[in-house]
Coordinates of N, CA and C and ligand atoms in Angstrom, one line a residue:
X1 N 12.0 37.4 4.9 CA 12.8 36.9 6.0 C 12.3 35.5 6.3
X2 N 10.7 35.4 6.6 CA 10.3 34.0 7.3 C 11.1 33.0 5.7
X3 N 10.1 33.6 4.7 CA 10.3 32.9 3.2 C 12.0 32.1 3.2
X4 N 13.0 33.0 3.1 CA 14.1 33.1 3.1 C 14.9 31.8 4.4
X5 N 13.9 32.0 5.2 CA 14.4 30.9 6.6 C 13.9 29.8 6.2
X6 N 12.5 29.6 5.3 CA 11.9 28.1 5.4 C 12.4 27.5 3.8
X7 N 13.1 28.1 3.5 CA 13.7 27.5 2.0 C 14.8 27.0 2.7
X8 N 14.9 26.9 3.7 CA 16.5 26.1 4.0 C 16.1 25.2 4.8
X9 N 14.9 25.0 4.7 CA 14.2 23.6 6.1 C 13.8 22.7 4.8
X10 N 14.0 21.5 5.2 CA 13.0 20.3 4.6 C 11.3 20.7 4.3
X11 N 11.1 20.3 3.3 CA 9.4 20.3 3.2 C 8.9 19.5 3.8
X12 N 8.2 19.9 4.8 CA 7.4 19.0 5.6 C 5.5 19.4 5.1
X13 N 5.5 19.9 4.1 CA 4.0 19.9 4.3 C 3.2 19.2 3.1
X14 N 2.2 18.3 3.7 CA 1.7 17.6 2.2 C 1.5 18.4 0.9
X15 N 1.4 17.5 -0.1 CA 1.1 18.2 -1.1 C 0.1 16.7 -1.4
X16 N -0.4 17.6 -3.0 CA -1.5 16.7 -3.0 C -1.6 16.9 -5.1
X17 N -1.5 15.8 -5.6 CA -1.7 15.9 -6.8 C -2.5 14.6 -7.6
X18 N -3.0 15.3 -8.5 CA -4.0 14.2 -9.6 C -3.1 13.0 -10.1
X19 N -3.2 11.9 -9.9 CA -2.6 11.3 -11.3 C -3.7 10.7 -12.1
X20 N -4.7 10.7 -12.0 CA -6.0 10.3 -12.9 C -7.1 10.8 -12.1
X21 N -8.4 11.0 -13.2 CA -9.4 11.1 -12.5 C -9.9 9.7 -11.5
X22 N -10.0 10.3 -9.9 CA -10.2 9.6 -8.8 C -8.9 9.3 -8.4
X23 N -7.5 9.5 -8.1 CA -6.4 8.8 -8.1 C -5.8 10.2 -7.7
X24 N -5.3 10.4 -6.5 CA -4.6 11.3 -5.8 C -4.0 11.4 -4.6
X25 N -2.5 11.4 -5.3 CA -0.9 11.5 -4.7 C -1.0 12.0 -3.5
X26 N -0.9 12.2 -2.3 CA -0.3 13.2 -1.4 C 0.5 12.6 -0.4
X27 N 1.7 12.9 -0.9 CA 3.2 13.2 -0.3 C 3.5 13.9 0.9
X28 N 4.1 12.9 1.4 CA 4.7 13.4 2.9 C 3.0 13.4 3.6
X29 N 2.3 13.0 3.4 CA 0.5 13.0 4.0 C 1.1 12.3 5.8
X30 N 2.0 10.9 5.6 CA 2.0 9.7 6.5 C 2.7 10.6 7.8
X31 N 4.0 11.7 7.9 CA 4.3 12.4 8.5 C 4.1 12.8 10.2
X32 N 2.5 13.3 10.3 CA 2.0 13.6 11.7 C 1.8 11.6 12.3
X33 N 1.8 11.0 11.5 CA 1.3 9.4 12.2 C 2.8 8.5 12.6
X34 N 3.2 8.9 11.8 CA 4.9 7.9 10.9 C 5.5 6.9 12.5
X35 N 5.7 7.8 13.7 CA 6.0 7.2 14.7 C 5.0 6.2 15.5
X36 N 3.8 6.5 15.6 CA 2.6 5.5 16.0 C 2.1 4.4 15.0
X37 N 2.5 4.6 13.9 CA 2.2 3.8 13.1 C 3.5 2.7 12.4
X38 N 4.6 3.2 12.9 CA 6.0 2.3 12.5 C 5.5 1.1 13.9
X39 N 5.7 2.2 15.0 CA 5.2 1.0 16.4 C 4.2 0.1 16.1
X40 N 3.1 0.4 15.3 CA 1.9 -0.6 15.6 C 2.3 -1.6 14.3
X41 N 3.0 -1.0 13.5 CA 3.6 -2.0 12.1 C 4.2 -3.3 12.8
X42 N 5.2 -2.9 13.9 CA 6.3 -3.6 14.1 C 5.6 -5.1 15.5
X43 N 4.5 -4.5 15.9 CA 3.5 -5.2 16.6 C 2.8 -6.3 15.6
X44 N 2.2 -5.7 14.5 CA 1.1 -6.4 13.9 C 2.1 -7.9 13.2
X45 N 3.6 -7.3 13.1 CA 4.5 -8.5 12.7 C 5.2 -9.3 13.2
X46 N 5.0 -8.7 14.5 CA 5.4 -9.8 15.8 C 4.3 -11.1 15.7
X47 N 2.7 -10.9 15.4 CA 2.0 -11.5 15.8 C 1.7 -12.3 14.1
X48 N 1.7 -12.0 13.1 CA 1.6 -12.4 11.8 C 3.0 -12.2 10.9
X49 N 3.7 -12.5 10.9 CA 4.7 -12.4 10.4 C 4.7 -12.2 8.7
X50 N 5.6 -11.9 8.1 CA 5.9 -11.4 6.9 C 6.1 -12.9 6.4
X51 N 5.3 -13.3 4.9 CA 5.7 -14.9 4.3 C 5.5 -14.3 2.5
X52 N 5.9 -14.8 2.0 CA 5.7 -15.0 0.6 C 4.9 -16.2 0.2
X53 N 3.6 -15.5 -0.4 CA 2.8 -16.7 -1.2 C 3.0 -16.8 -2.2
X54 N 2.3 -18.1 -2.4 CA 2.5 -18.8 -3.7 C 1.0 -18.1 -4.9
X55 N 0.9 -17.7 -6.2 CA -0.1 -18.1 -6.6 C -0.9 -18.8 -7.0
X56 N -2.1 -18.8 -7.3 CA -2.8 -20.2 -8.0 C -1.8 -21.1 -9.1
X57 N -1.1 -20.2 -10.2 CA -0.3 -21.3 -10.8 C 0.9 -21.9 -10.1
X58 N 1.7 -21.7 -8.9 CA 2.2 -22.2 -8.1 C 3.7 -21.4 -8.5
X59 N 3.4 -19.9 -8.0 CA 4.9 -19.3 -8.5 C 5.1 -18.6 -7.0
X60 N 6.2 -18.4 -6.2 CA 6.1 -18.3 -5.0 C 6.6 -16.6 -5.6
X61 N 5.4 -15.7 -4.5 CA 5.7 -14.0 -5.3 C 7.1 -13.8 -4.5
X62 N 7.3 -12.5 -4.9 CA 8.9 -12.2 -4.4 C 8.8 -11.1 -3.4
X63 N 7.3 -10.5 -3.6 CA 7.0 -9.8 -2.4 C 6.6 -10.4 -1.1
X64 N 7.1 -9.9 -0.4 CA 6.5 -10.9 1.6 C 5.1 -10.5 2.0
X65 N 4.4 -11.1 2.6 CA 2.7 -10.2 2.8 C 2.5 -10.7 4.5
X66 N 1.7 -9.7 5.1 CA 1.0 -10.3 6.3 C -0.4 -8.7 6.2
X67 N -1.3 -9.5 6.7 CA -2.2 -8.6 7.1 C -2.4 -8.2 8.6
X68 N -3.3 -7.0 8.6 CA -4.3 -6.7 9.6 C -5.8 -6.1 9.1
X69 N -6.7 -6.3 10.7 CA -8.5 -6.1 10.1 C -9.1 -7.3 10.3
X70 N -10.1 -7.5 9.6 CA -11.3 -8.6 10.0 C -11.2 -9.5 9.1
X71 N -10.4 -8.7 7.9 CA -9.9 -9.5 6.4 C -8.7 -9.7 6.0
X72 N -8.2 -10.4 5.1 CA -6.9 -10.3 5.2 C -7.2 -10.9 3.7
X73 N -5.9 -10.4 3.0 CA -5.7 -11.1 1.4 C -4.8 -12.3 1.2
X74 N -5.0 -13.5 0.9 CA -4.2 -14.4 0.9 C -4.4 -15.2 -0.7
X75 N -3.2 -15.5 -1.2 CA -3.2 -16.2 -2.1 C -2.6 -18.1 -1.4
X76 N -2.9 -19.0 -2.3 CA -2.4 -20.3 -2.8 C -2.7 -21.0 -3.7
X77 N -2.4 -22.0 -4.3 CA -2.7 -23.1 -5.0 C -4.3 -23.2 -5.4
X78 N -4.9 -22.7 -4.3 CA -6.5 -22.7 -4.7 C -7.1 -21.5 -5.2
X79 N -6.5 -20.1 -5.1 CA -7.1 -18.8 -6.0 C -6.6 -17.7 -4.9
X80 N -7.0 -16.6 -5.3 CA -6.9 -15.7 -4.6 C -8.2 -14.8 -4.0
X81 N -8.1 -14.9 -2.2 CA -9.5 -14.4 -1.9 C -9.5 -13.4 -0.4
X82 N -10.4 -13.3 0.6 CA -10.2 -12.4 1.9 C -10.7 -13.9 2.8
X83 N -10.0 -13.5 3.4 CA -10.0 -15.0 4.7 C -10.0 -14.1 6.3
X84 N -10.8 -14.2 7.0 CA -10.9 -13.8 8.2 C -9.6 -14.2 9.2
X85 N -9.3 -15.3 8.6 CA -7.8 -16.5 9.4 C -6.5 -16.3 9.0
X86 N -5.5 -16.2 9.4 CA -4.5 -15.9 9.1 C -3.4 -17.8 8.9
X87 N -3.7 -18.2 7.5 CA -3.9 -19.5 7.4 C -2.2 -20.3 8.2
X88 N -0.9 -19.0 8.3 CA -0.1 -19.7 8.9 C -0.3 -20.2 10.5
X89 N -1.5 -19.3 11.2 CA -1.2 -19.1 12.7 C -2.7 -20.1 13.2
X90 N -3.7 -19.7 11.9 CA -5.2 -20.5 12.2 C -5.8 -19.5 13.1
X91 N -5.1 -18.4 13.8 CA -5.3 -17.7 14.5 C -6.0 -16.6 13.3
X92 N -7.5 -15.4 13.9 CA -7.7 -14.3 13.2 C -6.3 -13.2 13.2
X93 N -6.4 -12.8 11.9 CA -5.3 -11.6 11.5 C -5.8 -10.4 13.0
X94 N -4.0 -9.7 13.0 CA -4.1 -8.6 14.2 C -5.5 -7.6 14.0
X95 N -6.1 -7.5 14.7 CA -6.5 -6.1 15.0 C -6.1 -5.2 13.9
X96 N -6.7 -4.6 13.0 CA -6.7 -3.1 12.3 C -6.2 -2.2 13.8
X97 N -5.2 -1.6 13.9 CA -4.8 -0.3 15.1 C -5.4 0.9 14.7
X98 N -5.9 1.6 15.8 CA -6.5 2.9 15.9 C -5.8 3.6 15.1
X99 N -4.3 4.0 14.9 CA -4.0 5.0 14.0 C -3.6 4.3 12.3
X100 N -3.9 3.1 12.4 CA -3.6 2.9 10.8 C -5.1 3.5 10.0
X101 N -6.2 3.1 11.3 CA -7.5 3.9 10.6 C -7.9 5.0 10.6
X102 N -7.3 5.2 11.2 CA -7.3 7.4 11.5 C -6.5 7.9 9.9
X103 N -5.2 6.7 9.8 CA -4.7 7.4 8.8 C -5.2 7.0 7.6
X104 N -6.1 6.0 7.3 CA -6.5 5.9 5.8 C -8.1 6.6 5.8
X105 N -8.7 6.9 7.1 CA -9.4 7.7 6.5 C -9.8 9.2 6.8
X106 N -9.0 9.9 7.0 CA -8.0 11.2 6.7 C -7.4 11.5 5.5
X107 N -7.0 9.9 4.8 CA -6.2 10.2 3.7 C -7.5 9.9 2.3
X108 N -8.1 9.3 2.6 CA -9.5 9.3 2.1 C -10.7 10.1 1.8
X109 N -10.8 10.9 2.9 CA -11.4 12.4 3.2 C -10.4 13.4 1.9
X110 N -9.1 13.4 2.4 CA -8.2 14.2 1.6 C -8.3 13.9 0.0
X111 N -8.4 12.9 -0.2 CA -8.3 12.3 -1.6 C -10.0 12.8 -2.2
X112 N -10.6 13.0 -1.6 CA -12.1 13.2 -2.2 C -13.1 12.0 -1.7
X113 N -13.1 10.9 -0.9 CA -13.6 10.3 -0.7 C -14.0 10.4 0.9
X114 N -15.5 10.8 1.0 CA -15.9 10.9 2.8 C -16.3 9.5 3.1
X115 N -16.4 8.4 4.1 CA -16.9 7.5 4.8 C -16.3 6.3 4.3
X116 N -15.6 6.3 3.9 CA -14.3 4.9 4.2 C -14.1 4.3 5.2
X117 N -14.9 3.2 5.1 CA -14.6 2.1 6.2 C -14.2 1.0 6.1
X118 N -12.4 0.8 5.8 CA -11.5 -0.1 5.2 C -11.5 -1.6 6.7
X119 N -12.0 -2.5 6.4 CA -11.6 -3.5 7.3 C -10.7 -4.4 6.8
X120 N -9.6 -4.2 5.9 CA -8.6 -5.0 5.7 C -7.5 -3.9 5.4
X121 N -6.0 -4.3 6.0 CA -4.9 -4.0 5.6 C -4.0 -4.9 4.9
X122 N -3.9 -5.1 3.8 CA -2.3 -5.8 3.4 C -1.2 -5.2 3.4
X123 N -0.2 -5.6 4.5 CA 1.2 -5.2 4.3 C 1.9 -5.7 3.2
X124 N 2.4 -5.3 2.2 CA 3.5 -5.9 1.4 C 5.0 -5.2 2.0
X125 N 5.6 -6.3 1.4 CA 7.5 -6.0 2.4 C 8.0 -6.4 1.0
X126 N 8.8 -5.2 0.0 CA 9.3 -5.8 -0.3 C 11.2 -5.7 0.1
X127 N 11.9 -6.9 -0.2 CA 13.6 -6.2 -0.1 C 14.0 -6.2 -1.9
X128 N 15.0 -5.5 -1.8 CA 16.2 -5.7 -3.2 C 15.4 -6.7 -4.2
X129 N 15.1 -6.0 -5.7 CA 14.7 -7.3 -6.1 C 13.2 -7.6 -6.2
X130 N 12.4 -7.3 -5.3 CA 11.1 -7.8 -5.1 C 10.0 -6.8 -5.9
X131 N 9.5 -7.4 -6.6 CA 8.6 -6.9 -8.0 C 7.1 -6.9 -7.3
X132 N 5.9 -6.3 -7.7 CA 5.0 -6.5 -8.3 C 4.4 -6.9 -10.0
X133 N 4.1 -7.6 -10.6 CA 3.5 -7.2 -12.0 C 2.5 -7.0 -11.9
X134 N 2.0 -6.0 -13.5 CA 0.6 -5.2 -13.2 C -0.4 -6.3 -13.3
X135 N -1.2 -6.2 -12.7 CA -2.3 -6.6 -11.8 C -3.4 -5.7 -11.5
X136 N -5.0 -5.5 -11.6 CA -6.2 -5.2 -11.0 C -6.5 -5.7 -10.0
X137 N -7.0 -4.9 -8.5 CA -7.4 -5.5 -7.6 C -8.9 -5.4 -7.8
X138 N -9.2 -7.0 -7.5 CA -10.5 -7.1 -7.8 C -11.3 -7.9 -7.2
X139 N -11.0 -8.3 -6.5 CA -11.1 -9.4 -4.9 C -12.3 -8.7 -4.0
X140 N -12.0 -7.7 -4.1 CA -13.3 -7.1 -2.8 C -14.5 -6.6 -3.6
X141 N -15.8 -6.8 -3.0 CA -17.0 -6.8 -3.1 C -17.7 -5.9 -3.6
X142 N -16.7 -4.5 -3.5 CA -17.6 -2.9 -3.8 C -16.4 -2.1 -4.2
X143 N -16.4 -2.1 -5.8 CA -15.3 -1.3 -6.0 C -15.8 0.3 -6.2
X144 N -17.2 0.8 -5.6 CA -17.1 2.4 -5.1 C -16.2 2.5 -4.0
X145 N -15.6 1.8 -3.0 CA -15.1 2.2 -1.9 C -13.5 2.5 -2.6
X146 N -12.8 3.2 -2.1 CA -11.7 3.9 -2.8 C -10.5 2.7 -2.2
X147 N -9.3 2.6 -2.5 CA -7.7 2.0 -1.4 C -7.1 3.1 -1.3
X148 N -6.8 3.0 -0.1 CA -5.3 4.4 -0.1 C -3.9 3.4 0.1
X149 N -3.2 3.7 -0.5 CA -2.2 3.3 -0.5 C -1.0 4.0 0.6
X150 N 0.1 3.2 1.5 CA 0.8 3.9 2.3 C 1.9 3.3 2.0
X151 N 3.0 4.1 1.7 CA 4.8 3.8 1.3 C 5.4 4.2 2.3
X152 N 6.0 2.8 3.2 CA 7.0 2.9 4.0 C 9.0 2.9 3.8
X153 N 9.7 3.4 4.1 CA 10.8 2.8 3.2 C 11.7 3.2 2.7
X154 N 11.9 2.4 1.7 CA 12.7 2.5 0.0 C 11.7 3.2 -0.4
X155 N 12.6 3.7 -1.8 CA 11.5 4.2 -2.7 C 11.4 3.2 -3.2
X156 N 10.2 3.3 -4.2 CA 9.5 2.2 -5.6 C 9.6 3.1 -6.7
X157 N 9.6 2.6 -7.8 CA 8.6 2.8 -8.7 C 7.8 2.5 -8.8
X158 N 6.7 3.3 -9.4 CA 5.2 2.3 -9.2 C 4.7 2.6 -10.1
X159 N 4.2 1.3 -11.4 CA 3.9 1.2 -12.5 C 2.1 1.8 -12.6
X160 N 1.7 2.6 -13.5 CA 0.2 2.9 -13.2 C -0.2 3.1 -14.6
X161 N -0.8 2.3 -15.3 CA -1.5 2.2 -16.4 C -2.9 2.9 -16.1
X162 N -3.6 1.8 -17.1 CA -4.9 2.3 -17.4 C -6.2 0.8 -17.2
X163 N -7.0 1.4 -17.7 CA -8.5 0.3 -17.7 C -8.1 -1.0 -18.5
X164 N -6.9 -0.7 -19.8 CA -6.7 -2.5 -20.2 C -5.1 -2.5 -19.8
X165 N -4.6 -3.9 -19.9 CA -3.8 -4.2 -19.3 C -2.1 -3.8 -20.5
X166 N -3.1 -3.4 -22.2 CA -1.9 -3.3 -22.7 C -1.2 -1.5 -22.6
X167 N -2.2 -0.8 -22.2 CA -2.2 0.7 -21.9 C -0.6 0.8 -21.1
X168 N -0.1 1.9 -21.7 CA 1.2 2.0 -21.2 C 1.3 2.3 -19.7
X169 N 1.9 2.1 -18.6 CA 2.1 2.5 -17.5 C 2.8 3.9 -17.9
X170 N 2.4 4.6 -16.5 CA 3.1 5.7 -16.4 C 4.5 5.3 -15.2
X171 N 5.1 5.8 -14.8 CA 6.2 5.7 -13.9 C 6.1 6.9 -12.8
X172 N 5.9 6.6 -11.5 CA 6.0 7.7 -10.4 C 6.8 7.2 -9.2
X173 N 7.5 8.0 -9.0 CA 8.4 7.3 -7.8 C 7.5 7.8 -6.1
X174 N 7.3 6.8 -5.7 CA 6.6 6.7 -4.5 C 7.6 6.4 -3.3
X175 N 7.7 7.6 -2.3 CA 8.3 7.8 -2.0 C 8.1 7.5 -0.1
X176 N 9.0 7.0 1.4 CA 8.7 7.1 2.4 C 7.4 8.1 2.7
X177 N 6.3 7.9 3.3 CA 5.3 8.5 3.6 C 4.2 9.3 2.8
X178 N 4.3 8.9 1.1 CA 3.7 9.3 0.4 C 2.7 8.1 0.5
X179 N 1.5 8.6 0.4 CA 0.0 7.7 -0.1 C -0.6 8.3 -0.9
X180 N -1.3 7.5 -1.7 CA -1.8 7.7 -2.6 C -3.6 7.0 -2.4
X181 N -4.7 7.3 -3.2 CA -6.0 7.3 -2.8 C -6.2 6.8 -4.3
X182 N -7.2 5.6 -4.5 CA -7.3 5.3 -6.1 C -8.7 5.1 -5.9
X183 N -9.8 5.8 -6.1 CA -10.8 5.8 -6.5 C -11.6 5.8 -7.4
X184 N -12.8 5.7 -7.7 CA -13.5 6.3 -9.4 C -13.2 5.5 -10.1
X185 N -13.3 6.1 -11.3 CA -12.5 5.3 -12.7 C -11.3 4.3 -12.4
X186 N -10.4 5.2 -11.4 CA -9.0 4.8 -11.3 C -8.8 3.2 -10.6
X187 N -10.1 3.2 -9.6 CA -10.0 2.1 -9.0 C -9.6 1.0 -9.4
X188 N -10.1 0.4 -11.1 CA -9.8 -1.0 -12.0 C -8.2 -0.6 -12.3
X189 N -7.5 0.3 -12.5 CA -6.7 0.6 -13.5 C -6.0 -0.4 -13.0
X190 N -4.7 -1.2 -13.8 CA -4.0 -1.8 -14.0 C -2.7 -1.0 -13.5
X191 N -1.9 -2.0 -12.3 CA -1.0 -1.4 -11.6 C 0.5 -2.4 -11.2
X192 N 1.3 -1.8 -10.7 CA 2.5 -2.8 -10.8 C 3.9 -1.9 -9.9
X193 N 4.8 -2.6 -9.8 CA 5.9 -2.1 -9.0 C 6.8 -2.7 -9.5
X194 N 8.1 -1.6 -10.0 CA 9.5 -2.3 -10.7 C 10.1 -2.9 -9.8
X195 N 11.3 -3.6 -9.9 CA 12.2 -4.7 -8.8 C 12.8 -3.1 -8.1
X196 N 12.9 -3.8 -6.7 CA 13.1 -2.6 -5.7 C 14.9 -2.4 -5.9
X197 N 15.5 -1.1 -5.9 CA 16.3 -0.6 -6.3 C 17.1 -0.6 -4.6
X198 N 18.3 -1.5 -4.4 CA 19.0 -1.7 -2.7 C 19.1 -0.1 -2.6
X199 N 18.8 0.1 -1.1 CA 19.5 1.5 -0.6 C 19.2 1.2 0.8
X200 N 19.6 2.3 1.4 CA 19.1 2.0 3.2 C 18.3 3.1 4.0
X201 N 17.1 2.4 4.6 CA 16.1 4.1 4.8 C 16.6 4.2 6.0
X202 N 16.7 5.3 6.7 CA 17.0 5.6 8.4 C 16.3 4.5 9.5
X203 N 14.6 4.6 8.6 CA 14.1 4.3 10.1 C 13.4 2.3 9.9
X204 N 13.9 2.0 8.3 CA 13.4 0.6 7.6 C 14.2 -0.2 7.3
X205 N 15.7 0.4 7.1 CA 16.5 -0.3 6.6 C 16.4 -0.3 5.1
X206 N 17.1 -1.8 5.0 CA 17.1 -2.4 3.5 C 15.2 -2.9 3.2
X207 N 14.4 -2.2 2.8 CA 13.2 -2.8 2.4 C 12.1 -1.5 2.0
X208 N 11.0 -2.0 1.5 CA 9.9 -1.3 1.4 C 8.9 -1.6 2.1
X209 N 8.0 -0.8 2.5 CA 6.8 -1.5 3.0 C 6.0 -0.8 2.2
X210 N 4.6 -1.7 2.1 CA 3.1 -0.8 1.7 C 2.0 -1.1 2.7
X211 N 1.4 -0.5 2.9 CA -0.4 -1.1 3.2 C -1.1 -0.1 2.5
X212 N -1.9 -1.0 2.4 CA -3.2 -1.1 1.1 C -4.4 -1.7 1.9
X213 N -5.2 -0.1 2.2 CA -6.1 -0.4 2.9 C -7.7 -0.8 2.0
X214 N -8.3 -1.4 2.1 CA -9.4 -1.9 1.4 C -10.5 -2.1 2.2
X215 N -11.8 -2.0 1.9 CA -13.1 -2.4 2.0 C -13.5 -3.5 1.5
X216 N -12.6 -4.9 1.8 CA -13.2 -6.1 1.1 C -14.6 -7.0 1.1
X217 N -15.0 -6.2 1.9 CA -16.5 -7.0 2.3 C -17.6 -6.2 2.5
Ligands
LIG1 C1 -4.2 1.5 -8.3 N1 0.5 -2.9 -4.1 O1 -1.1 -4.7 -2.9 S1 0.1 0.2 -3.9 C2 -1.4 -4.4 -4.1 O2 3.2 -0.8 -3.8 C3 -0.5 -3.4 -4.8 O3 2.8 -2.7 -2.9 C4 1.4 -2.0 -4.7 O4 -0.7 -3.2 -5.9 C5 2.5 -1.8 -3.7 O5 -2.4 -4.8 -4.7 C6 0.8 -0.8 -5.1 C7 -0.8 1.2 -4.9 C8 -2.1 0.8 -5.5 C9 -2.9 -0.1 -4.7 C10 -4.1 -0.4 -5.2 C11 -4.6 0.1 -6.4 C12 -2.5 1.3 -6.6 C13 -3.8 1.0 -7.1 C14 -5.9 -0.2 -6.9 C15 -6.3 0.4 -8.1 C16 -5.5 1.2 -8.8
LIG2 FE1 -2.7 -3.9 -6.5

């Protein structure tokens, strides 16, 4: 009877799966936060707004970025690094909010990793079109500390190789309020996002969001 009743409801309960050692999916995780944390999204971008950088070779990316935390990731013309300043405003990036850090280290705990203490968020935004290429994050100071990753949105695909950069990607579709935890081994792996496919999400519209929470210092 109950069985028979909850096969006709939405899944609402995480799940949680490997995709490498140290590297673990859990879906629908963002769910209990989703409304306190869309609010504090929509604050952090009132005050630092969404821009597209340029890289060191001078190619402006197609994804939009703004941070929150003590650090923030910024590229330009001179390299890519963590800047306490938020170089459009000269002002320090927002405040990290109480529940972005409840939720990355909950999702951290979940993932296998206890004492995660992420002082940077990068938001990426992307719309229709807007790529990642694979890429290592390799900017922060201690790569034992794990990133959890949070998908607001559109779906992505999200490109996930291995330790060299010619190692095939796998393909996972990352989905509204799935995060994912990349620790261990997984941490270097070589990673990427296909051009975002138009659709329209209820609560985002036309776009994607990510944060990618990190221990850059
Ligand atoms: C695997 N962002 O901001 S999040 C990035 O969806 C970035 O916006 C992508 O790659 C995005 O650097 C992917 C998933 C992710 C983040 C960090 C990783 C996967 C990772 C670090 C190591 C291995
Ligand atoms: Fe990355």
């Amino acid at each position: 009877m109950t069985a028979d009743l909850f096969e006709t409801v939405p899944d609402v309960r995480p799940s949680r799966e490997a995709m490498a050692d140290g590297a673990v999916l859990l879906r629908g995780f963002v769910k209990p936060f989703e409304s306190d944390l869309i609010a504090a999204l929509r604050e952090i971008v009132a005050q630092a707004p969404f821009r597209r950088m340029f890289t060191p070779g001078g190619h402006q990316m197609s994804v939009a970025m703004t941070n929150c935390g003590s650090a923030g990731w910024v590229t330009d013309r001179s390299g890519y690094r963590y800047d306490g300043i938020d170089p459009n405003s000269g002002q320090p990036w927002p405040t990290m909010p109480t529940v972005f850090c409840q939720l990355a280290v909950q999702a951290a705990i979940a993932g296998g990793f206890d004492g995660f203490a992420p002082d940077a968020c990068l938001i990426n935004r992307y719309e229709p079109g807007a790529r990642m290429s694979l890429h290592q994050d390799k900017d922060e100071q201690d790569f034992a500390a794990p990133i959890a990753s949070v998908s607001l949105g559109l779906p992505a695909i999200f490109l996930f190789g291995g330790p060299k950069r010619a190692d095939k990607p796998r393909r996972y579709r990352l989905e509204h309020g799935d995060v994912v935890v990349w620790g261990g081994p997984s941490r270097l792996f070589f990673h990427g996002v296909a051009p975002l496919a138009d659709g329209e999400h209820a609560l985002l519209g036309h776009q994607r969001i990510n944060l990618t929470f990190r221990k850059a210092r």
